[in-house]
Amino acid sequence: MEFLLLLSFLLFLVVLVSIFLKKQKPQPAAGNHPSDEQIQLLPPGRTGLPLIGETLDYFSKLRNGVLWTFAAERMKKHSTKVFRTSLMGQPTAILCGPEGNRFVFSNEKKLVQVWLPSYFDKIFPKVDNTASGVASPNTEQTKLIRKHLPAVLKLENLIHYIGMMDTVMKQQLHTEWNREIIKLVPTISKFTLRLACRFFLGIEDPKKVDELAIPITDVDKGIMSIPINLPGTNFYRSIKASKVMRDKIQLTVRQAKIDLREKREPERPSLLTHMLLTADENGQLFNELFITNHVYGMLIGGYGSVTSSLTFIMKYLSELPHVYDEVLKEQLEIAKSKEQNEVLNWEDVRRMKYSWNVAREALRLMPLISAAYREVTTDFTYAGYRIPKGWKLHWMAKATHENPDYFPNPKHFDPSRFEGTGPQPFTFVPFGGGPRMCPGNEYARIVILVFMHNVVTKFRWEKLLPNEKVVHTAVPTMAHGLPVRLHPHKQ
């Protein structure tokens, strides 16, 4: 439905623009157009239809889970280094291969800055810590938040939460994994949402966690949907759900402020607690709305991406018994070293080397961050071509993840790719890279390994829908929730 609406609207625009261009033949004003020499220096490629560019092909491939072929086809036709296109009305250059990834990641805040399509503002409103309330991803307040986030999400802080994560997972096994047949996607979602609410918001009340379950799912579905704000579309529902979530989170922020004033601090501070205690360079604490929006964004990231990763790890382990057996062997060795009811700790997680290789191979095939944009802040030359200021850069993780030049037989699931020195630098980029690398990468790693330990040491499982399709929204998921039959191990 959404795709047909967009197609009809864009085709209508094309007709109007074509009629207008036929009637209007203005002479170019002096200095307003690049010279022939400058045009020749632009990257090879095509801009597609007026206004639309190549957006339809892009969204089509995104919906079908083959976005990387958008780049692969054009690399073959135009250049293996860089090519130009037009996406969502924006002139765009796509830098290819690990060299392109390296260039984008290493030039953050130098030649490029983060950029998101304007429709993202409807789901993730920009709120500054100033009286104006207007912000962008590059404001000083936002930069300060990103400066403090790594402290909260650093490994030395996260290791203190491993016991809590293990306890939550064991509780989930008791309450949610006690049936022969379960749907993995909603079951995993309950676990990741409960953890995210505890870590990012300090919420432990199951009822309050459940109140966020439906809106957070609706937000997730709308993030990479076609941006048509009409009733019945994922984008429309996502905007409505975003408002519901932010209202609920703002109430939590207010209660947390009261708790801090009355010295009722939690045993393990949440991200929210850290933000409430953080001041800017002028000693000013962040305002309530600013904190609400940033915690909301982190909650979305800490929920959907980890849920997706765990879903596909479970999928691959059910399909590949030899890989499952090796994971089970490693995890049983760790389990045998523990006293009864003793929770996992950092030393246990460090021993899960093969399990993490399995997780990384799953992330190679289904990355947390499939693609991202940057905006060019100053003209530069790349591979002999001029990239003008104002253009957008676009990189795709799978452009290297599924390239046989870097990962031979790329469709084959092979955890041994990550043994020794592992893949070539900047070819494996599931968390992005550089200053804008996903700040929750260590959080995701620990959650994934704690989950794998608990599930693998309790069960084998088999898929009930062998040919179930993958659905691509903000992150990939399974069309029918990945129903499985659990086979508990004999004690």
Coordinates of C-alpha atoms in Angstrom, one line a residue:
M1 CA 0.0 0.0 0.0
E2 CA 2.7 2.5 1.0
F3 CA 4.9 1.7 -2.0
L4 CA 1.9 2.2 -4.4
L5 CA 1.0 5.5 -2.8
L6 CA 4.6 6.8 -3.1
L7 CA 4.8 5.5 -6.7
S8 CA 1.6 7.3 -7.7
F9 CA 2.6 10.5 -6.0
L10 CA 6.1 10.6 -7.5
L11 CA 4.9 9.8 -11.0
F12 CA 2.5 12.7 -10.7
L13 CA 5.4 14.9 -9.8
V14 CA 7.4 13.7 -12.7
V15 CA 4.6 14.6 -15.1
L16 CA 4.3 18.1 -13.7
V17 CA 8.0 18.7 -13.8
S18 CA 8.3 17.4 -17.3
I19 CA 5.6 19.7 -18.6
F20 CA 7.2 22.6 -16.8
L21 CA 10.6 21.9 -18.2
K22 CA 9.2 21.7 -21.7
K23 CA 7.6 25.2 -21.4
Q24 CA 10.5 26.8 -19.5
K25 CA 13.9 27.2 -21.1
P26 CA 15.7 29.7 -18.9
Q27 CA 19.2 30.9 -19.7
P28 CA 21.6 30.0 -16.9
A29 CA 22.8 33.0 -14.9
A30 CA 26.5 33.7 -14.9
G31 CA 28.3 31.8 -12.1
N32 CA 25.2 29.7 -11.2
H33 CA 26.3 26.6 -13.0
P34 CA 29.5 24.6 -12.9
S35 CA 31.8 24.8 -15.9
D36 CA 32.1 21.9 -18.3
E37 CA 35.5 21.0 -16.7
Q38 CA 33.8 20.9 -13.3
I39 CA 31.0 18.7 -14.6
Q40 CA 33.5 16.3 -16.0
L41 CA 35.2 16.0 -12.6
L42 CA 32.0 14.8 -10.8
P43 CA 31.8 11.1 -10.1
P44 CA 30.3 8.9 -12.8
G45 CA 26.7 7.9 -12.5
R46 CA 23.1 9.1 -13.2
T47 CA 20.6 11.2 -11.4
G48 CA 17.5 9.3 -12.6
L49 CA 14.1 10.9 -12.9
P50 CA 13.4 14.5 -12.1
L51 CA 13.0 15.0 -8.3
I52 CA 12.7 11.3 -7.7
G53 CA 16.2 10.4 -8.8
E54 CA 16.8 6.7 -8.2
T55 CA 14.8 6.7 -5.0
L56 CA 12.2 4.1 -6.2
D57 CA 14.9 1.5 -7.0
Y58 CA 16.6 2.3 -3.7
F59 CA 13.4 1.7 -1.6
S60 CA 12.5 -1.3 -3.7
K61 CA 15.8 -3.0 -2.9
L62 CA 15.6 -1.9 0.7
R63 CA 12.2 -3.5 1.1
N64 CA 13.4 -6.7 -0.5
G65 CA 16.6 -6.9 1.7
V66 CA 19.0 -6.5 -1.2
L67 CA 20.0 -2.9 -0.7
W68 CA 23.7 -3.7 -1.3
T69 CA 22.8 -4.7 -4.9
F70 CA 21.9 -1.0 -5.5
A71 CA 25.6 -0.2 -5.0
A72 CA 26.9 -3.4 -6.6
E73 CA 25.0 -2.8 -9.9
R74 CA 26.3 0.8 -10.2
M75 CA 29.8 -0.1 -9.1
K76 CA 29.9 -2.5 -12.0
K77 CA 28.5 0.1 -14.5
H78 CA 30.2 3.3 -13.3
S79 CA 33.1 2.9 -10.9
T80 CA 34.4 0.6 -8.2
K81 CA 35.6 3.6 -6.3
V82 CA 32.8 6.1 -6.2
F83 CA 29.6 6.9 -8.2
R84 CA 26.9 9.5 -8.0
T85 CA 23.1 9.1 -7.8
S86 CA 20.1 11.1 -6.5
L87 CA 18.1 9.9 -3.5
M88 CA 15.1 11.6 -1.9
G89 CA 15.9 14.8 -3.9
Q90 CA 19.5 14.9 -2.7
P91 CA 22.6 14.6 -5.0
T92 CA 24.5 11.7 -3.4
A93 CA 27.9 10.1 -3.8
I94 CA 28.4 6.5 -2.7
L95 CA 32.0 5.8 -1.8
C96 CA 32.7 2.1 -2.3
G97 CA 34.7 -0.6 -0.6
P98 CA 36.8 -0.4 2.6
E99 CA 38.6 2.6 1.3
G100 CA 35.3 4.5 1.1
N101 CA 34.3 3.3 4.6
R102 CA 37.7 4.5 5.9
F103 CA 37.4 7.9 4.3
V104 CA 33.8 8.5 5.6
F105 CA 34.6 7.3 9.1
S106 CA 37.9 9.2 9.5
N107 CA 36.6 12.5 8.1
E108 CA 33.7 13.0 10.5
K109 CA 33.7 16.6 11.7
K110 CA 36.4 17.4 9.1
L111 CA 34.9 17.0 5.7
V112 CA 31.5 15.5 6.6
Q113 CA 28.9 15.6 9.3
V114 CA 25.9 13.4 10.2
W115 CA 22.8 13.9 8.1
L116 CA 19.3 12.4 8.2
P117 CA 16.4 12.9 5.8
S118 CA 14.1 15.6 7.1
Y119 CA 11.2 13.2 7.7
F120 CA 13.2 11.6 10.5
D121 CA 12.4 14.7 12.5
K122 CA 8.8 13.6 12.8
I123 CA 9.9 10.4 14.6
F124 CA 12.9 11.8 16.4
P125 CA 12.2 15.5 17.1
K126 CA 15.2 17.7 17.6
V127 CA 15.2 19.5 20.9
D128 CA 18.1 21.7 22.1
N129 CA 19.0 22.5 25.7
T130 CA 18.4 26.2 25.0
A131 CA 15.3 28.4 25.2
S132 CA 14.7 28.2 21.5
G133 CA 14.3 24.4 21.6
V134 CA 15.7 24.1 18.1
A135 CA 18.5 21.6 17.5
S136 CA 20.3 19.5 14.9
P137 CA 22.4 16.4 15.2
N138 CA 25.5 18.6 15.3
T139 CA 24.6 21.1 18.1
E140 CA 27.1 21.6 20.9
Q141 CA 24.6 20.1 23.4
T142 CA 24.2 17.0 21.2
K143 CA 28.0 16.7 20.9
L144 CA 28.3 17.0 24.7
I145 CA 25.8 14.2 25.1
R146 CA 27.8 12.0 22.8
K147 CA 30.9 12.9 24.7
H148 CA 29.4 11.6 27.9
L149 CA 27.6 8.6 26.5
P150 CA 30.8 6.5 26.0
A151 CA 31.5 6.8 29.7
V152 CA 28.2 5.2 30.5
L153 CA 28.5 2.6 27.7
K154 CA 32.2 1.9 28.2
L155 CA 33.2 -1.7 29.0
E156 CA 34.5 -0.9 32.4
N157 CA 31.0 0.4 33.4
L158 CA 29.0 -2.3 31.5
I159 CA 30.7 -5.3 33.2
H160 CA 29.0 -4.3 36.4
Y161 CA 25.6 -5.0 34.8
I162 CA 26.4 -8.5 33.5
G163 CA 25.0 -10.1 36.7
M164 CA 21.8 -8.1 36.3
M165 CA 21.5 -9.1 32.6
D166 CA 22.0 -12.8 33.5
T167 CA 19.4 -12.6 36.2
V168 CA 16.9 -11.0 34.0
M169 CA 17.5 -13.6 31.3
K170 CA 17.1 -16.5 33.7
Q171 CA 13.8 -15.0 34.9
Q172 CA 12.7 -14.7 31.3
L173 CA 13.5 -18.3 30.7
H174 CA 11.3 -19.3 33.6
T175 CA 8.3 -17.1 32.5
E176 CA 8.5 -16.9 28.7
W177 CA 10.4 -20.1 27.6
N178 CA 8.2 -22.6 29.5
R179 CA 6.2 -23.8 26.5
E180 CA 7.0 -26.3 23.8
I181 CA 6.3 -23.8 21.0
I182 CA 7.1 -20.2 21.1
K183 CA 7.6 -17.3 18.7
L184 CA 11.1 -16.1 19.1
V185 CA 10.7 -12.5 17.9
P186 CA 8.1 -11.4 20.5
T187 CA 9.8 -13.5 23.1
I188 CA 13.2 -12.0 22.5
S189 CA 11.7 -8.5 22.3
K190 CA 10.4 -8.9 25.8
F191 CA 13.9 -9.6 27.1
T192 CA 15.6 -6.8 25.1
L193 CA 13.0 -4.3 26.1
R194 CA 13.2 -5.2 29.8
L195 CA 16.9 -4.8 29.7
A196 CA 16.9 -1.6 27.7
C197 CA 14.3 -0.1 30.1
R198 CA 16.4 -1.1 33.1
F199 CA 19.7 0.1 31.7
F200 CA 18.6 3.3 29.9
L201 CA 15.7 4.4 32.0
G202 CA 16.0 2.6 35.3
I203 CA 12.6 1.1 34.9
E204 CA 12.1 -2.3 36.6
D205 CA 8.3 -2.4 37.0
P206 CA 7.1 -5.0 34.5
K207 CA 3.8 -3.1 33.9
K208 CA 5.7 0.1 32.9
V209 CA 7.9 -1.9 30.6
D210 CA 4.8 -3.5 29.0
E211 CA 3.3 -0.1 28.4
L212 CA 6.2 0.7 26.0
A213 CA 6.0 -2.6 24.1
I214 CA 3.4 -1.7 21.5
P215 CA 4.6 1.9 20.8
I216 CA 8.3 0.9 20.5
T217 CA 7.4 -1.7 18.0
D218 CA 5.4 0.8 15.9
V219 CA 8.3 3.3 16.0
D220 CA 10.7 0.6 14.9
K221 CA 8.5 -0.3 11.9
G222 CA 8.2 3.3 10.7
I223 CA 11.9 4.4 10.9
M224 CA 12.8 3.1 7.4
S225 CA 9.3 3.0 6.0
I226 CA 8.2 5.1 3.0
P227 CA 7.6 8.5 4.6
I228 CA 3.9 9.0 3.8
N229 CA 2.1 10.5 6.7
L230 CA -1.4 9.1 6.0
P231 CA -3.6 6.9 8.4
G232 CA -2.9 3.3 7.9
T233 CA 0.8 3.6 6.9
N234 CA 3.7 2.5 9.1
F235 CA 5.1 6.1 9.0
Y236 CA 1.8 7.5 10.4
R237 CA 1.7 4.9 13.2
S238 CA 5.4 5.5 14.0
I239 CA 4.8 9.3 14.5
K240 CA 1.9 8.6 16.8
A241 CA 3.8 6.0 18.8
S242 CA 6.8 8.3 19.1
K243 CA 4.7 10.9 20.9
V244 CA 3.3 8.2 23.2
M245 CA 6.8 7.0 24.1
R246 CA 8.2 10.4 24.7
D247 CA 5.3 11.3 27.0
K248 CA 5.8 8.2 29.0
I249 CA 9.6 8.7 29.2
Q250 CA 9.2 12.3 30.2
L251 CA 7.1 11.1 33.2
T252 CA 10.0 8.8 34.1
V253 CA 12.5 11.6 33.8
R254 CA 10.4 13.7 36.2
Q255 CA 10.2 10.9 38.8
A256 CA 14.0 10.2 38.5
K257 CA 14.6 13.9 39.2
I258 CA 12.5 13.6 42.4
D259 CA 14.3 10.4 43.4
L260 CA 17.7 12.1 43.0
R261 CA 16.6 15.1 45.1
E262 CA 15.4 12.8 47.8
K263 CA 18.6 10.7 47.7
R264 CA 16.8 7.6 46.4
E265 CA 19.5 6.6 43.9
P266 CA 19.4 3.1 42.3
E267 CA 22.1 0.6 43.1
R268 CA 23.2 0.6 39.4
P269 CA 22.6 4.1 37.9
S270 CA 20.8 4.2 34.5
L271 CA 21.7 6.3 31.5
L272 CA 18.9 8.6 32.6
T273 CA 20.6 9.1 36.0
H274 CA 23.9 10.0 34.3
M275 CA 22.2 12.5 32.0
L276 CA 20.4 14.1 34.9
L277 CA 23.7 14.6 36.7
T278 CA 25.6 15.9 33.6
A279 CA 26.1 19.6 33.1
D280 CA 27.3 21.5 30.0
E281 CA 30.4 23.6 29.9
N282 CA 28.6 26.5 31.6
G283 CA 27.5 24.3 34.4
Q284 CA 23.9 24.2 33.2
L285 CA 22.1 20.9 33.7
F286 CA 20.3 19.5 30.6
N287 CA 16.6 20.3 30.5
E288 CA 13.8 17.7 30.8
L289 CA 12.7 17.6 27.2
F290 CA 16.3 17.4 25.9
I291 CA 17.0 14.4 28.2
T292 CA 13.7 12.8 27.2
N293 CA 14.4 12.9 23.5
H294 CA 18.0 11.6 23.8
V295 CA 17.0 8.7 26.2
Y296 CA 14.2 7.9 23.8
G297 CA 16.6 7.6 20.9
M298 CA 19.0 5.4 22.9
L299 CA 16.1 3.2 24.0
I300 CA 15.0 2.7 20.4
G301 CA 18.6 1.8 19.4
G302 CA 19.2 -0.5 22.3
Y303 CA 15.9 -2.4 21.7
G304 CA 15.4 -3.0 18.0
S305 CA 18.9 -3.7 16.8
V306 CA 19.7 -6.2 19.6
T307 CA 16.4 -7.9 19.1
S308 CA 17.2 -8.3 15.4
S309 CA 20.7 -9.6 16.1
L310 CA 19.4 -12.2 18.6
T311 CA 16.7 -13.3 16.2
F312 CA 19.1 -14.1 13.4
I313 CA 21.6 -15.8 15.7
M314 CA 18.8 -18.1 16.8
K315 CA 17.8 -18.6 13.2
Y316 CA 21.3 -19.6 12.0
L317 CA 21.9 -21.8 15.0
S318 CA 18.7 -23.7 14.2
E319 CA 19.8 -24.2 10.6
L320 CA 23.4 -25.1 11.3
P321 CA 23.7 -27.9 13.9
H322 CA 27.5 -28.1 13.6
V323 CA 27.8 -24.5 14.6
Y324 CA 25.3 -24.9 17.4
D325 CA 27.3 -27.9 18.8
E326 CA 30.5 -25.8 19.0
V327 CA 28.6 -23.0 20.7
L328 CA 27.1 -25.5 23.2
K329 CA 30.4 -27.1 23.9
E330 CA 31.9 -23.7 24.7
Q331 CA 29.0 -22.6 26.9
L332 CA 28.8 -25.9 28.8
E333 CA 32.4 -25.5 29.8
I334 CA 31.6 -22.1 31.3
A335 CA 28.4 -23.4 33.0
K336 CA 30.4 -26.2 34.6
S337 CA 32.8 -23.7 36.1
K338 CA 29.9 -21.9 37.9
E339 CA 28.5 -22.6 41.4
Q340 CA 24.7 -23.3 41.6
N341 CA 22.8 -20.0 41.1
E342 CA 26.1 -18.1 40.5
V343 CA 25.6 -15.4 37.8
L344 CA 27.8 -14.7 34.9
N345 CA 30.6 -12.2 35.2
W346 CA 33.1 -10.5 32.8
E347 CA 35.6 -13.4 32.9
D348 CA 32.9 -15.8 31.7
V349 CA 31.9 -13.5 28.9
R350 CA 35.6 -13.1 27.8
R351 CA 35.7 -16.9 27.4
M352 CA 32.9 -16.9 24.8
K353 CA 35.2 -16.5 21.9
Y354 CA 33.6 -18.9 19.4
S355 CA 30.1 -17.7 20.4
W356 CA 31.1 -14.1 19.6
N357 CA 32.5 -15.2 16.2
V358 CA 29.2 -16.8 15.5
A359 CA 27.4 -13.6 16.5
R360 CA 29.8 -11.5 14.4
E361 CA 29.1 -13.7 11.4
A362 CA 25.4 -13.2 12.0
L363 CA 26.0 -9.4 12.1
R364 CA 27.9 -9.6 8.9
L365 CA 24.9 -11.1 7.1
M366 CA 22.3 -9.0 9.0
P367 CA 24.1 -5.9 10.3
L368 CA 22.7 -3.6 13.0
I369 CA 23.3 -0.5 10.8
S370 CA 22.6 -1.4 7.2
A371 CA 23.3 2.1 5.9
A372 CA 23.8 5.7 6.9
Y373 CA 24.2 9.2 5.5
R374 CA 26.7 12.1 5.8
E375 CA 26.6 15.6 4.5
V376 CA 29.6 17.1 2.8
T377 CA 30.6 20.3 4.6
T378 CA 33.4 21.4 2.2
D379 CA 34.4 20.4 -1.3
F380 CA 36.9 17.6 -1.5
T381 CA 38.4 15.3 -4.1
Y382 CA 38.1 11.5 -3.9
A383 CA 39.5 9.0 -6.3
G384 CA 40.1 11.9 -8.8
Y385 CA 36.5 13.2 -8.6
R386 CA 35.1 16.3 -7.1
I387 CA 32.5 15.9 -4.3
P388 CA 30.8 19.3 -3.9
K389 CA 29.8 20.8 -0.5
G390 CA 26.1 20.1 0.3
W391 CA 26.1 16.7 -1.4
K392 CA 25.2 13.7 0.7
L393 CA 27.4 10.6 1.2
H394 CA 25.8 7.2 1.7
W395 CA 27.5 4.1 2.9
M396 CA 26.1 0.6 3.1
A397 CA 27.5 -2.1 5.4
K398 CA 26.6 -5.0 3.1
A399 CA 28.5 -3.4 0.2
T400 CA 31.6 -4.9 1.8
H401 CA 29.9 -7.5 4.0
E402 CA 28.6 -9.4 0.9
N403 CA 31.4 -8.6 -1.5
P404 CA 33.4 -11.8 -2.4
D405 CA 36.6 -9.8 -2.7
Y406 CA 36.6 -9.4 1.1
F407 CA 34.4 -12.3 2.2
P408 CA 34.8 -15.3 -0.1
N409 CA 31.6 -17.2 -0.6
P410 CA 29.8 -14.4 1.2
K411 CA 26.4 -16.2 1.5
H412 CA 28.0 -19.0 3.4
F413 CA 27.8 -18.8 7.2
D414 CA 31.4 -19.2 8.4
P415 CA 32.4 -18.0 12.0
S416 CA 36.1 -18.9 11.2
R417 CA 36.3 -15.7 9.2
F418 CA 36.8 -13.9 12.5
E419 CA 39.7 -16.1 13.8
G420 CA 43.2 -14.7 14.1
T421 CA 43.4 -11.2 12.7
G422 CA 39.9 -11.4 11.2
P423 CA 38.6 -9.5 8.2
Q424 CA 40.5 -6.7 6.4
P425 CA 40.0 -3.4 8.2
F426 CA 36.9 -1.4 7.3
T427 CA 35.2 -4.4 5.6
F428 CA 33.3 -5.5 8.6
V429 CA 31.3 -2.5 9.8
P430 CA 28.0 -3.6 11.5
F431 CA 28.3 -0.8 14.1
G432 CA 29.5 1.9 11.7
G433 CA 32.9 3.5 12.5
G434 CA 34.8 6.5 13.5
P435 CA 33.5 9.2 15.9
R436 CA 29.9 8.2 14.9
M437 CA 30.3 4.5 15.6
C438 CA 27.3 3.1 17.4
P439 CA 28.0 3.9 21.1
G440 CA 26.1 0.8 22.2
N441 CA 28.4 -1.8 20.5
E442 CA 29.8 -3.1 23.8
Y443 CA 26.3 -3.1 25.3
A444 CA 25.1 -5.2 22.4
R445 CA 28.0 -7.6 22.6
I446 CA 27.4 -8.4 26.3
V447 CA 23.6 -8.7 25.9
I448 CA 24.1 -11.1 23.0
L449 CA 26.5 -13.3 24.8
V450 CA 24.5 -13.5 28.0
F451 CA 21.5 -14.4 26.0
M452 CA 23.3 -17.1 24.0
H453 CA 24.8 -18.7 27.1
N454 CA 21.4 -19.1 28.8
V455 CA 19.4 -20.3 25.8
V456 CA 22.0 -22.7 24.3
T457 CA 22.7 -24.4 27.7
K458 CA 18.9 -25.0 28.1
F459 CA 17.6 -25.9 24.7
R460 CA 17.9 -27.0 21.2
W461 CA 15.2 -25.7 18.8
E462 CA 13.8 -26.3 15.4
K463 CA 12.1 -23.8 13.1
L464 CA 8.4 -24.5 12.3
L465 CA 8.4 -22.5 9.1
P466 CA 11.5 -23.5 7.1
N467 CA 10.9 -21.0 4.4
E468 CA 9.8 -18.0 6.5
K469 CA 10.7 -14.7 4.8
V470 CA 12.8 -12.0 6.2
V471 CA 11.1 -8.6 6.5
H472 CA 13.2 -5.4 6.3
T473 CA 12.1 -2.4 8.3
A474 CA 14.5 -0.3 10.4
V475 CA 16.3 -3.6 11.1
P476 CA 15.6 -7.0 9.6
T477 CA 13.1 -9.4 11.3
M478 CA 11.1 -12.5 10.4
A479 CA 7.7 -12.2 8.7
H480 CA 5.9 -14.5 11.2
G481 CA 7.9 -14.1 14.3
L482 CA 10.1 -17.1 13.9
P483 CA 8.0 -19.8 15.6
V484 CA 10.2 -22.7 17.0
R485 CA 9.7 -25.9 18.9
L486 CA 12.0 -26.1 22.0
H487 CA 13.8 -29.2 23.0
P488 CA 15.1 -28.9 26.6
H489 CA 18.3 -30.6 27.4
K490 CA 18.2 -33.5 29.7
Q491 CA 19.7 -32.5 33.1

